[in-house]
Amino acid sequence: MIYYFSGTGNSKYVAEQLAKYTDDTARFIPEVFDEIETDIVIDDGSPVGVVFPVYAWQPPAIVMEFLSHVHVSKKSFTYAVATCGSDAGKAFKVLASVFQCNSAYSVTMPENYVVLFNVDEPARVEEKLNVAEQRIPQIAAEICAHREIYDVEEGREAAFKTYLLNPLFSLFLMRASLFSVDSSCIGCGACETNCPFGTITLVAHKPVWEGKCQMCMSCISKCPVHAIQCGSSRKRGRYVFPEEARNAARTYGLHAHAAQANAVQQPSQKMQVSGQKETAAQKIVETGTAAFSLVEIVKSPFFKMADASELQNVYVARRTDDEMHDGIIVKTLGDMRQIAESSVSYKEIHLEQNSAYAFSQNAEYVSYAVKGSATLLHRDAAEVPFPAAAVAHFSGGTVCSVVNKSSSEFVMLVVEAL
C-alpha cells in the first residue's frame, strides 16, 4: 500500500506512478483518515510506502498525524518519497519519529508555495517534470528489490532549516487567516470542493476559511480566476500539476521519445526507435552494453531496463580522457567498441552558457540530456528544444550542433556510432 498526501498534484503523480510500476495501490491520506475507526495494523509483510510534499523542510502535519495511527511489522519493507521544490532538509529525520522506513528518496518537482516564492518558469517546470519522469522507474526498481537506500537532497543548513526555520514558518506563515478573496471571485465553489480538510465553506458565494489548514495551496492554485490571495501572492503565478499534459504521448527532438520502460513488469523489454530499421546505435541502447553508469542507464528510457538485481552488476564506465575547450568539457567514457560493424564511443559533454558542440556529419547519435536545457540545431536552421531527461536519436547529417542558450550549465551523455 502507498499512502500519499498532495495539494497541487505533485505527490499524487509520484505516488500513482510508483503504484503503477510496483503493482501496488495509492490511497489519499485524508480519504483514508475519514474511513478508519481504529489504527491501521499491517503485519502481513506487504510493502508500505508514504509519499508527501515537504512543507518548510518538514512533513505536513496531516502526514505525521496519520502515520501515528499506522503500525507496520518489521517483516514489511517500508519506504518514503518526498517531493520538494529544491531540498528536503531533515524532513525524513522528523518522519522517523512516527514511521521508520528502510529507504527514503526526494524528488524535485515544480514550486507551488506562492505565499513567499513565485512559481518556476515554464522551462524550469518542464525540466523538473522530465527528470522526475525518468527518476520514478529507478526508485520503483529499487523498491521492488527491497534495496535500503537514502537518496535525499537535504540541501545546505538542513538542520537549521528543519528545526529552527520551520517553527517560525508554522507560527507566522501557516495560518488560514492569511487567505483572502478579492472581487474577481465568481463563487464557483472550486476552492471548497478541492480543500482536502473541509476548511473552506462558501458564505454568500464567497469562501471562508475556518478550522485546520495545512497550507497545501490547493485552493489558491486551483482557483480558475486567481481570486484567492495569500501573503504576497497577488503578483505571482499559480501551479497545478499538468496531469493531462503528462499523460499524453510526448516526443522530443527529431526521433526522440519519452516512452517509459517498465523496469518491474517488463524487465526484458527492448525500446524501439521510431520503428526504423535496427542500427548500430539501436543495438547499443537495446543491449545496454557498457553504458555510462548505473544511474544513467536507469534514467534513460532508451536503455534496456533490467530488473534491479541485474542493475547492481552493470558495468560502470571509467573516464579515460577529458578535452577542454572554451566553455566546453568533453569526457570520453570507456573505450571505443565494435558493435554492428561500427566504431562506438561514449561521451559526457558539459556546455557553459553560449557554447556549442558540433556533431560529425558522418555519425549516428543517441543523446541524453542530463542537466539544464539546450537547443538542437538542424542543418536547415530549424531549432528543437532539448530539455533535461529528453532523449534524441539522430544522424549528424540532420543535426549540426547543440547550443546552450540558457544561463546555467547543460550536460548531456552521447553515444556516437561511426
XYZ file of C-alpha atoms in Angstrom:
418
model
C 0.000 0.000 0.000
C 1.151 3.546 -0.789
C -0.292 6.350 1.317
C 0.098 9.866 -0.038
C -0.841 13.466 0.576
C -0.903 16.114 -2.141
C -2.247 19.631 -2.545
C -1.474 20.631 -6.110
C -0.784 17.201 -7.589
C 2.992 16.653 -7.496
C 2.971 13.982 -4.787
C -0.204 12.437 -6.192
C 1.532 11.932 -9.516
C 4.624 10.372 -7.915
C 2.502 8.047 -5.757
C 0.348 6.890 -8.657
C 3.370 6.301 -10.897
C 5.097 4.275 -8.173
C 1.894 2.285 -7.697
C 1.821 1.527 -11.426
C 5.455 0.428 -11.579
C 5.302 -1.650 -8.380
C 1.830 -3.128 -8.989
C 0.524 -1.508 -5.813
C -2.320 0.805 -4.776
C -2.030 4.509 -3.914
C -4.501 5.984 -1.417
C -5.085 9.626 -0.470
C -4.408 10.099 3.243
C -7.362 12.423 4.040
C -9.771 9.908 2.487
C -8.256 7.017 4.453
C -8.391 9.089 7.624
C -12.108 9.685 7.127
C -12.753 5.943 6.745
C -10.749 4.400 9.568
C -12.261 3.828 13.001
C -9.238 2.197 14.602
C -5.481 2.248 13.990
C -4.197 0.535 10.838
C -2.107 -2.569 11.532
C -0.058 -4.100 8.703
C 1.525 -7.382 9.789
C 1.359 -9.488 6.600
C 4.793 -8.419 5.348
C 3.473 -6.421 2.404
C 5.485 -3.288 1.422
C 4.276 0.067 2.738
C 5.159 3.397 1.182
C 4.476 7.040 2.001
C 4.636 9.924 -0.482
C 4.352 13.505 0.743
C 5.325 17.094 -0.115
C 7.890 18.874 2.045
C 6.416 21.900 3.822
C 9.124 24.219 5.143
C 11.585 21.304 5.366
C 9.266 19.023 7.356
C 6.461 16.578 6.502
C 2.937 18.051 6.587
C 1.205 17.743 9.958
C -1.554 15.601 8.406
C 1.046 13.040 7.297
C 2.638 12.887 10.743
C -0.748 12.555 12.440
C -1.913 9.841 10.061
C 1.263 7.769 10.367
C 0.998 7.823 14.144
C -2.064 5.597 13.615
C -0.303 3.190 11.218
C 1.585 0.253 12.713
C 3.773 -1.804 10.396
C 5.535 -5.026 11.332
C 9.263 -5.396 10.808
C 8.544 -8.013 8.144
C 7.420 -5.273 5.754
C 9.716 -3.241 3.534
C 8.900 0.406 4.180
C 9.872 3.465 2.171
C 9.077 7.158 1.865
C 9.320 9.598 -1.038
C 9.206 13.370 -0.542
C 8.541 15.909 -3.275
C 10.136 19.313 -2.876
C 10.929 22.448 -4.845
C 14.650 22.140 -4.150
C 15.706 20.384 -0.933
C 14.075 18.381 1.861
C 16.139 19.395 4.867
C 15.861 16.890 7.708
C 12.260 16.021 6.853
C 12.960 12.284 6.955
C 14.545 12.590 10.379
C 11.280 14.104 11.594
C 9.281 11.427 9.775
C 11.254 8.702 11.573
C 9.587 9.611 14.852
C 6.336 8.063 13.551
C 7.409 5.970 10.554
C 10.643 4.012 10.315
C 11.481 3.442 6.655
C 14.062 1.196 5.035
C 14.540 3.541 2.088
C 13.997 7.254 1.527
C 14.026 9.415 -1.593
C 13.428 13.034 -2.516
C 12.109 14.038 -5.944
C 12.457 17.625 -7.140
C 9.181 18.983 -8.502
C 7.886 22.425 -9.549
C 7.490 25.093 -6.864
C 3.960 25.915 -5.651
C 4.387 27.880 -2.382
C 3.333 31.250 -3.773
C 2.982 32.762 -0.313
C 6.714 33.530 -0.397
C 8.012 32.411 -3.792
C 6.959 32.720 -7.386
C 6.296 29.567 -9.376
C 9.055 28.220 -11.612
C 9.419 29.463 -15.161
C 7.757 27.142 -17.727
C 11.107 25.843 -18.975
C 12.169 25.018 -15.424
C 8.820 23.301 -14.736
C 9.287 21.151 -17.837
C 12.851 20.280 -16.863
C 11.858 19.219 -13.347
C 8.958 17.108 -14.596
C 11.072 15.460 -17.284
C 13.737 14.472 -14.759
C 11.098 13.202 -12.316
C 9.566 11.018 -15.054
C 12.913 9.330 -15.550
C 13.676 9.022 -11.833
C 10.480 7.270 -10.764
C 11.142 3.942 -12.578
C 14.577 3.812 -10.946
C 13.039 4.301 -7.499
C 10.388 1.671 -8.276
C 13.006 -0.887 -9.327
C 14.942 -0.347 -6.102
C 11.776 -0.613 -4.018
C 10.830 -3.919 -5.651
C 14.333 -5.214 -4.946
C 13.982 -4.065 -1.292
C 17.190 -2.104 -1.534
C 17.897 0.057 1.520
C 18.824 3.476 0.143
C 18.868 7.032 1.448
C 18.758 9.180 -1.696
C 17.635 12.550 -0.356
C 18.731 16.053 -1.319
C 18.855 17.628 2.151
C 20.427 20.892 0.989
C 22.619 23.289 2.906
C 21.956 24.092 6.555
C 19.440 21.250 6.619
C 19.135 21.003 10.408
C 18.849 24.773 10.767
C 16.019 24.905 8.234
C 14.077 21.971 9.707
C 14.443 22.630 13.431
C 14.720 26.438 13.591
C 13.106 27.935 10.486
C 10.182 25.500 10.296
C 8.720 26.522 13.685
C 8.786 30.148 12.509
C 7.028 29.196 9.274
C 4.420 27.275 11.255
C 3.848 30.163 13.638
C 3.612 33.027 11.159
C 3.036 31.657 7.653
C 0.908 28.519 8.008
C -2.397 30.001 9.150
C -5.760 30.001 7.393
C -6.247 33.629 8.424
C -3.664 34.652 5.806
C -6.047 33.754 2.984
C -8.361 36.314 1.445
C -10.537 36.587 -1.651
C -10.817 39.586 -3.952
C -13.685 40.971 -6.016
C -12.895 38.778 -9.031
C -14.321 35.715 -7.201
C -17.147 34.137 -9.222
C -18.461 31.928 -6.398
C -17.850 28.705 -8.327
C -17.007 26.688 -5.199
C -13.870 25.074 -6.634
C -11.934 26.024 -3.510
C -14.489 24.351 -1.239
C -14.553 21.219 -3.406
C -10.773 20.925 -3.646
C -9.960 21.523 0.028
C -8.836 18.138 1.447
C -9.800 19.075 5.011
C -13.178 20.779 4.703
C -11.603 24.011 5.909
C -13.407 26.129 3.307
C -17.114 26.828 3.133
C -18.974 29.260 0.889
C -20.775 32.059 2.676
C -22.765 34.388 0.422
C -20.945 32.748 -2.505
C -17.528 33.663 -1.078
C -15.027 31.274 0.551
C -14.466 31.429 4.283
C -11.574 29.587 5.959
C -12.357 28.041 9.319
C -10.620 25.303 11.278
C -7.487 23.342 10.456
C -5.490 24.349 7.375
C -2.363 22.592 6.112
C -1.398 25.362 3.656
C -1.418 22.769 0.865
C -2.030 25.548 -1.724
C -4.873 23.615 -3.338
C -7.423 26.419 -3.045
C -5.182 29.232 -4.234
C -3.624 27.205 -7.042
C -6.859 25.739 -8.427
C -8.970 28.897 -8.346
C -9.966 29.363 -12.018
C -9.834 33.190 -11.815
C -6.951 33.597 -9.337
C -9.273 35.363 -6.903
C -7.723 33.810 -3.788
C -4.693 35.539 -2.287
C -2.293 34.685 0.495
C 0.648 36.750 1.670
C 2.386 38.305 -1.350
C 0.735 36.020 -3.903
C -1.188 38.625 -5.889
C 1.531 39.218 -8.492
C 2.748 35.622 -8.562
C 1.775 32.771 -10.833
C -0.062 29.592 -9.924
C 0.953 25.962 -10.336
C -1.092 22.776 -10.587
C 0.410 19.506 -11.789
C -0.337 19.285 -15.552
C -1.889 15.830 -15.392
C -3.401 15.760 -18.863
C -0.211 17.007 -20.490
C 1.974 14.490 -18.678
C -0.317 11.599 -19.587
C -0.293 12.483 -23.283
C 2.187 10.934 -25.690
C 5.268 13.151 -25.722
C 8.165 13.341 -28.154
C 11.416 15.278 -28.214
C 13.821 16.326 -30.922
C 13.930 14.592 -34.280
C 13.135 10.984 -33.414
C 13.262 11.312 -29.647
C 10.755 9.567 -27.428
C 9.760 9.932 -23.789
C 8.385 6.386 -23.631
C 8.961 4.737 -20.268
C 10.286 1.200 -19.937
C 8.602 -0.641 -17.083
C 11.548 -1.861 -15.037
C 9.414 -4.045 -12.804
C 6.764 -5.576 -15.016
C 8.767 -5.860 -18.260
C 12.417 -6.429 -17.291
C 13.445 -7.704 -20.704
C 11.639 -5.129 -22.815
C 13.676 -3.541 -25.627
C 12.940 0.009 -26.702
C 12.463 0.671 -30.412
C 13.429 3.934 -32.056
C 10.741 5.366 -34.322
C 10.073 1.935 -35.834
C 13.122 2.295 -38.088
C 15.486 -0.407 -39.238
C 17.789 -1.530 -36.446
C 21.024 0.457 -36.474
C 24.296 0.395 -34.580
C 23.015 2.979 -32.125
C 19.866 0.927 -31.535
C 21.928 -2.136 -30.758
C 23.751 -0.149 -28.101
C 20.646 1.134 -26.399
C 18.817 -2.193 -26.622
C 21.591 -4.313 -25.161
C 22.646 -1.750 -22.570
C 26.265 -2.604 -23.348
C 28.868 -0.905 -21.157
C 26.952 2.330 -20.950
C 27.649 5.480 -18.995
C 26.823 4.460 -15.444
C 24.231 2.598 -13.425
C 22.326 5.825 -12.711
C 22.236 6.997 -16.319
C 21.205 3.589 -17.618
C 18.231 3.601 -15.266
C 17.312 7.205 -16.060
C 17.320 6.934 -19.816
C 14.203 5.299 -21.304
C 16.221 4.326 -24.404
C 18.383 1.888 -22.499
C 17.051 -1.571 -21.790
C 15.576 -1.542 -18.288
C 16.892 -4.578 -16.469
C 15.474 -5.680 -13.135
C 17.145 -4.322 -10.014
C 19.280 -7.420 -9.349
C 20.806 -7.110 -12.823
C 21.356 -3.390 -12.449
C 23.591 -3.901 -9.443
C 26.124 -5.631 -11.693
C 26.040 -3.188 -14.607
C 29.447 -2.112 -15.852
C 30.231 1.473 -14.804
C 32.460 3.008 -17.421
C 35.599 4.789 -16.318
C 36.556 8.185 -17.660
C 39.613 7.847 -19.851
C 40.019 11.219 -21.491
C 38.924 14.815 -20.902
C 39.053 17.525 -23.548
C 38.596 21.147 -22.528
C 37.706 23.948 -24.931
C 36.179 27.385 -24.447
C 33.032 26.729 -22.462
C 33.085 23.004 -23.308
C 34.252 19.908 -21.433
C 34.141 16.596 -23.290
C 34.728 13.479 -21.199
C 35.260 10.272 -23.147
C 33.817 7.340 -21.207
C 35.314 3.880 -21.680
C 36.956 2.604 -24.847
C 35.896 2.546 -28.476
C 33.983 -0.649 -29.218
C 32.922 -2.525 -32.305
C 29.149 -3.059 -32.430
C 27.293 -3.985 -35.612
C 30.471 -3.259 -37.589
C 30.572 0.309 -36.272
C 33.008 2.125 -34.002
C 31.217 3.392 -30.934
C 32.207 5.965 -28.331
C 30.553 7.202 -25.137
C 30.911 10.837 -24.085
C 29.749 13.173 -21.336
C 29.597 16.745 -22.612
C 29.332 19.904 -20.479
C 28.358 23.195 -22.149
C 28.548 26.566 -20.448
C 26.325 29.470 -21.464
C 26.508 30.382 -25.169
C 28.764 27.438 -26.007
C 28.029 24.815 -28.673
C 29.082 21.273 -29.531
C 29.269 20.302 -33.221
C 28.234 16.808 -34.321
C 30.016 14.906 -37.073
C 28.133 14.644 -40.365
C 29.142 11.006 -40.750
C 27.997 9.645 -37.377
C 24.779 8.486 -35.743
C 23.913 9.587 -32.210
C 21.770 8.807 -29.202
C 21.942 11.773 -26.828
C 20.500 12.031 -23.316
C 20.134 15.459 -21.657
C 21.150 15.114 -18.021
C 21.022 18.685 -16.730
C 19.802 22.057 -17.934
C 18.210 22.858 -21.267
C 19.723 23.378 -24.726
C 18.730 23.604 -28.374
C 19.381 21.162 -31.230
C 20.147 22.987 -34.464
C 19.053 21.419 -37.768
C 21.036 21.888 -40.935
C 18.024 23.754 -42.333
C 18.375 26.291 -39.460
C 15.368 24.910 -37.552
C 15.694 24.716 -33.767
C 14.367 21.952 -31.468
C 14.294 22.289 -27.638
C 16.414 19.702 -25.811
C 15.475 19.833 -22.080
C 16.781 17.676 -19.233
C 15.708 13.999 -19.397
C 14.932 14.192 -23.115
C 16.471 11.612 -25.449
C 17.277 12.343 -29.089
C 18.242 9.839 -31.820
C 19.597 11.416 -34.990
C 22.359 11.399 -37.605
C 24.929 14.145 -37.911
C 23.603 14.920 -41.363
C 20.329 16.233 -39.920
C 21.559 17.999 -36.766
C 24.703 20.102 -36.882
C 25.137 21.122 -33.213
C 23.654 21.567 -29.763
C 23.764 25.078 -28.282
C 23.324 26.138 -24.656
C 21.431 29.437 -24.708
C 20.487 29.289 -21.031
C 22.313 30.873 -18.098
C 23.134 27.523 -16.434
C 25.351 24.591 -17.394
C 23.981 21.990 -19.794
C 25.157 18.368 -19.547
C 24.410 15.527 -21.958
C 25.516 11.944 -22.465
C 26.211 10.897 -26.039
C 26.560 7.528 -27.765
C 28.286 8.070 -31.119
C 28.364 5.355 -33.787
C 30.604 5.886 -36.821
